[in-house]
C-alpha cells in the first residue's frame, strides 16, 4: 500500500498462525468498516481479549453493546472513531472493562458452546 506510513504494517489474508500472534500482541481492535456482513475479526479479537472500537455495522451492531463490550461509533465518522479509540488508549480501566466483557461475550459463541445449543435444539424437536 503506497500511502501507508512506514511505521504501519499491512497484512492481507495472513496465515492463521500470524493472525493469532497479532491478536495476542494487540490490546485494541479497531473495526472501521462502514458496511459489513458479519466481521469475524470482532469476535476473534474479543476471544483474544482485545478491546473493540468500531462502527455500528455488521457484527458490532448485532452483537456488541456500546460502553460495555465495545465502543461504537454511531456516526461512522473518522473523527468519532478516532475519539473513541483515544478514549480506550487513555483510560486503562475502560480498556480492561471492554476486554473482559468482550471476552465473556465471545465465549458464548465458541464452537463447543454453540454445538451444545444446537444439539439441545435438535433433541427438543424429537421430544
PDB file of C-alpha atoms in Angstrom:
ATOM      1  CA  UNK A   1       0.000   0.000   0.000  1.00  0.00           C
ATOM      2  CA  UNK A   2       1.888   3.058  -1.232  1.00  0.00           C
ATOM      3  CA  UNK A   3       0.247   5.681   1.045  1.00  0.00           C
ATOM      4  CA  UNK A   4       0.697   3.719   4.263  1.00  0.00           C
ATOM      5  CA  UNK A   5       3.099   5.370   6.745  1.00  0.00           C
ATOM      6  CA  UNK A   6       6.365   3.499   7.211  1.00  0.00           C
ATOM      7  CA  UNK A   7       5.522   2.865  10.876  1.00  0.00           C
ATOM      8  CA  UNK A   8       2.439   0.798   9.867  1.00  0.00           C
ATOM      9  CA  UNK A   9       2.316  -2.849   8.884  1.00  0.00           C
ATOM     10  CA  UNK A  10      -0.317  -4.158   6.474  1.00  0.00           C
ATOM     11  CA  UNK A  11      -1.303  -7.826   6.224  1.00  0.00           C
ATOM     12  CA  UNK A  12      -3.600  -9.112   3.518  1.00  0.00           C
ATOM     13  CA  UNK A  13      -5.068 -12.522   4.314  1.00  0.00           C
ATOM     14  CA  UNK A  14      -2.384 -13.503   6.828  1.00  0.00           C
ATOM     15  CA  UNK A  15      -1.870 -17.160   7.654  1.00  0.00           C
ATOM     16  CA  UNK A  16      -3.788 -18.340  10.716  1.00  0.00           C
ATOM     17  CA  UNK A  17      -0.639 -18.582  12.874  1.00  0.00           C
ATOM     18  CA  UNK A  18       0.324 -14.981  12.136  1.00  0.00           C
ATOM     19  CA  UNK A  19      -3.231 -13.784  12.734  1.00  0.00           C
ATOM     20  CA  UNK A  20      -3.334 -15.451  16.152  1.00  0.00           C
ATOM     21  CA  UNK A  21       0.051 -13.900  17.003  1.00  0.00           C
ATOM     22  CA  UNK A  22      -1.216 -10.444  16.025  1.00  0.00           C
ATOM     23  CA  UNK A  23      -4.360 -10.835  18.152  1.00  0.00           C
ATOM     24  CA  UNK A  24      -2.285 -11.997  21.120  1.00  0.00           C
ATOM     25  CA  UNK A  25       0.015  -8.973  20.837  1.00  0.00           C
ATOM     26  CA  UNK A  26      -2.813  -6.432  20.500  1.00  0.00           C
ATOM     27  CA  UNK A  27      -4.761  -4.619  23.204  1.00  0.00           C
ATOM     28  CA  UNK A  28      -7.302  -2.957  20.893  1.00  0.00           C
ATOM     29  CA  UNK A  29      -9.061  -3.966  17.700  1.00  0.00           C
ATOM     30  CA  UNK A  30     -10.150  -1.050  15.504  1.00  0.00           C
ATOM     31  CA  UNK A  31     -13.027  -2.065  13.217  1.00  0.00           C
ATOM     32  CA  UNK A  32     -13.526   0.849  10.795  1.00  0.00           C
ATOM     33  CA  UNK A  33     -15.839  -0.919   8.323  1.00  0.00           C
ATOM     34  CA  UNK A  34     -18.915   1.057   7.322  1.00  0.00           C
ATOM     35  CA  UNK A  35     -20.626  -1.908   5.609  1.00  0.00           C
ATOM     36  CA  UNK A  36     -20.080  -5.427   6.795  1.00  0.00           C
ATOM     37  CA  UNK A  37     -21.954  -8.698   6.531  1.00  0.00           C
ATOM     38  CA  UNK A  38     -20.561 -10.186   9.708  1.00  0.00           C
ATOM     39  CA  UNK A  39     -16.968  -9.332  10.504  1.00  0.00           C
ATOM     40  CA  UNK A  40     -15.461 -12.365  12.173  1.00  0.00           C
ATOM     41  CA  UNK A  41     -12.481 -10.230  13.173  1.00  0.00           C
ATOM     42  CA  UNK A  42     -14.510  -8.659  16.010  1.00  0.00           C
ATOM     43  CA  UNK A  43     -15.408 -11.931  17.731  1.00  0.00           C
ATOM     44  CA  UNK A  44     -11.911 -13.312  17.132  1.00  0.00           C
ATOM     45  CA  UNK A  45     -10.370 -10.175  18.647  1.00  0.00           C
ATOM     46  CA  UNK A  46     -12.693 -10.372  21.656  1.00  0.00           C
ATOM     47  CA  UNK A  47     -11.765 -14.030  22.131  1.00  0.00           C
ATOM     48  CA  UNK A  48      -8.149 -12.814  22.423  1.00  0.00           C
ATOM     49  CA  UNK A  49      -9.101 -10.109  24.971  1.00  0.00           C
ATOM     50  CA  UNK A  50      -8.795  -7.149  22.614  1.00  0.00           C
ATOM     51  CA  UNK A  51     -10.964  -4.119  23.354  1.00  0.00           C
ATOM     52  CA  UNK A  52     -13.078  -3.351  20.289  1.00  0.00           C
ATOM     53  CA  UNK A  53     -13.693   0.087  18.812  1.00  0.00           C
ATOM     54  CA  UNK A  54     -15.858   0.076  15.713  1.00  0.00           C
ATOM     55  CA  UNK A  55     -18.679   1.428  13.629  1.00  0.00           C
ATOM     56  CA  UNK A  56     -22.276   0.359  14.162  1.00  0.00           C
ATOM     57  CA  UNK A  57     -22.442  -2.115  11.329  1.00  0.00           C
ATOM     58  CA  UNK A  58     -22.388  -5.886  10.885  1.00  0.00           C
ATOM     59  CA  UNK A  59     -21.261  -7.833  13.910  1.00  0.00           C
ATOM     60  CA  UNK A  60     -20.735  -4.701  16.010  1.00  0.00           C
ATOM     61  CA  UNK A  61     -24.363  -3.707  15.515  1.00  0.00           C
ATOM     62  CA  UNK A  62     -25.657  -7.253  16.031  1.00  0.00           C
ATOM     63  CA  UNK A  63     -23.500  -8.374  18.938  1.00  0.00           C
ATOM     64  CA  UNK A  64     -21.943  -5.513  20.871  1.00  0.00           C
ATOM     65  CA  UNK A  65     -23.280  -3.105  23.450  1.00  0.00           C
ATOM     66  CA  UNK A  66     -21.798   0.381  23.454  1.00  0.00           C
ATOM     67  CA  UNK A  67     -19.647   1.170  26.505  1.00  0.00           C
ATOM     68  CA  UNK A  68     -19.979  -2.443  27.735  1.00  0.00           C
ATOM     69  CA  UNK A  69     -18.439  -4.795  25.159  1.00  0.00           C
ATOM     70  CA  UNK A  70     -17.163  -2.206  22.666  1.00  0.00           C
ATOM     71  CA  UNK A  71     -17.034   1.493  21.929  1.00  0.00           C
ATOM     72  CA  UNK A  72     -19.337   2.036  18.976  1.00  0.00           C
ATOM     73  CA  UNK A  73     -19.349   4.962  16.580  1.00  0.00           C
ATOM     74  CA  UNK A  74     -22.925   5.656  15.593  1.00  0.00           C
ATOM     75  CA  UNK A  75     -21.976   8.410  13.144  1.00  0.00           C
ATOM     76  CA  UNK A  76     -19.377   6.248  11.356  1.00  0.00           C
ATOM     77  CA  UNK A  77     -17.182   9.330  11.053  1.00  0.00           C
ATOM     78  CA  UNK A  78     -13.397   9.186  11.189  1.00  0.00           C
ATOM     79  CA  UNK A  79     -13.386  11.803  13.952  1.00  0.00           C
ATOM     80  CA  UNK A  80     -15.811   9.860  16.172  1.00  0.00           C
ATOM     81  CA  UNK A  81     -13.893   6.617  15.660  1.00  0.00           C
ATOM     82  CA  UNK A  82     -10.625   8.408  16.444  1.00  0.00           C
ATOM     83  CA  UNK A  83     -12.094   9.933  19.635  1.00  0.00           C
ATOM     84  CA  UNK A  84     -13.355   6.547  20.808  1.00  0.00           C
ATOM     85  CA  UNK A  85     -10.016   4.913  20.035  1.00  0.00           C
ATOM     86  CA  UNK A  86      -8.156   7.523  22.083  1.00  0.00           C
ATOM     87  CA  UNK A  87     -10.628   7.113  24.952  1.00  0.00           C
ATOM     88  CA  UNK A  88      -9.658   3.447  25.175  1.00  0.00           C
ATOM     89  CA  UNK A  89      -5.943   4.191  24.824  1.00  0.00           C
ATOM     90  CA  UNK A  90      -6.038   6.837  27.566  1.00  0.00           C
ATOM     91  CA  UNK A  91      -8.339   5.025  30.023  1.00  0.00           C
ATOM     92  CA  UNK A  92      -6.869   1.731  31.226  1.00  0.00           C
ATOM     93  CA  UNK A  93      -9.942   0.893  33.306  1.00  0.00           C
ATOM     94  CA  UNK A  94     -12.196   1.318  30.271  1.00  0.00           C
ATOM     95  CA  UNK A  95      -9.845  -0.812  28.175  1.00  0.00           C
ATOM     96  CA  UNK A  96      -9.842  -3.593  30.774  1.00  0.00           C
ATOM     97  CA  UNK A  97     -13.641  -3.459  31.082  1.00  0.00           C
ATOM     98  CA  UNK A  98     -14.096  -3.773  27.306  1.00  0.00           C
ATOM     99  CA  UNK A  99     -11.512  -6.554  27.116  1.00  0.00           C
ATOM    100  CA  UNK A 100     -13.105  -8.584  29.913  1.00  0.00           C
ATOM    101  CA  UNK A 101     -16.704  -8.048  28.813  1.00  0.00           C
ATOM    102  CA  UNK A 102     -15.838  -8.723  25.185  1.00  0.00           C
ATOM    103  CA  UNK A 103     -14.043 -11.921  26.155  1.00  0.00           C
ATOM    104  CA  UNK A 104     -17.087 -13.146  28.095  1.00  0.00           C
ATOM    105  CA  UNK A 105     -19.307 -12.329  25.126  1.00  0.00           C
ATOM    106  CA  UNK A 106     -17.012 -14.155  22.690  1.00  0.00           C
ATOM    107  CA  UNK A 107     -17.030 -17.269  24.893  1.00  0.00           C
ATOM    108  CA  UNK A 108     -20.781 -17.550  24.330  1.00  0.00           C
ATOM    109  CA  UNK A 109     -20.057 -18.015  20.631  1.00  0.00           C
ATOM    110  CA  UNK A 110     -17.377 -20.689  20.991  1.00  0.00           C
ATOM    111  CA  UNK A 111     -17.791 -23.796  18.859  1.00  0.00           C
ATOM    112  CA  UNK A 112     -18.326 -26.032  21.878  1.00  0.00           C
ATOM    113  CA  UNK A 113     -20.992 -23.757  23.344  1.00  0.00           C
ATOM    114  CA  UNK A 114     -22.804 -23.276  20.048  1.00  0.00           C
ATOM    115  CA  UNK A 115     -22.716 -27.001  19.228  1.00  0.00           C
ATOM    116  CA  UNK A 116     -24.238 -27.756  22.642  1.00  0.00           C
ATOM    117  CA  UNK A 117     -27.066 -25.279  21.995  1.00  0.00           C
ATOM    118  CA  UNK A 118     -27.644 -26.770  18.547  1.00  0.00           C
ATOM    119  CA  UNK A 119     -27.690 -30.303  19.955  1.00  0.00           C
ATOM    120  CA  UNK A 120     -30.224 -29.275  22.625  1.00  0.00           C
ATOM    121  CA  UNK A 121     -32.390 -27.727  19.920  1.00  0.00           C
ATOM    122  CA  UNK A 122     -32.291 -30.870  17.785  1.00  0.00           C
ATOM    123  CA  UNK A 123     -33.160 -33.022  20.811  1.00  0.00           C
ATOM    124  CA  UNK A 124     -36.111 -30.752  21.590  1.00  0.00           C
ATOM    125  CA  UNK A 125     -37.511 -31.468  18.117  1.00  0.00           C
ATOM    126  CA  UNK A 126     -37.768 -35.206  18.764  1.00  0.00           C
ATOM    127  CA  UNK A 127     -39.396 -34.971  22.182  1.00  0.00           C
TER     128      UNK A 127
END
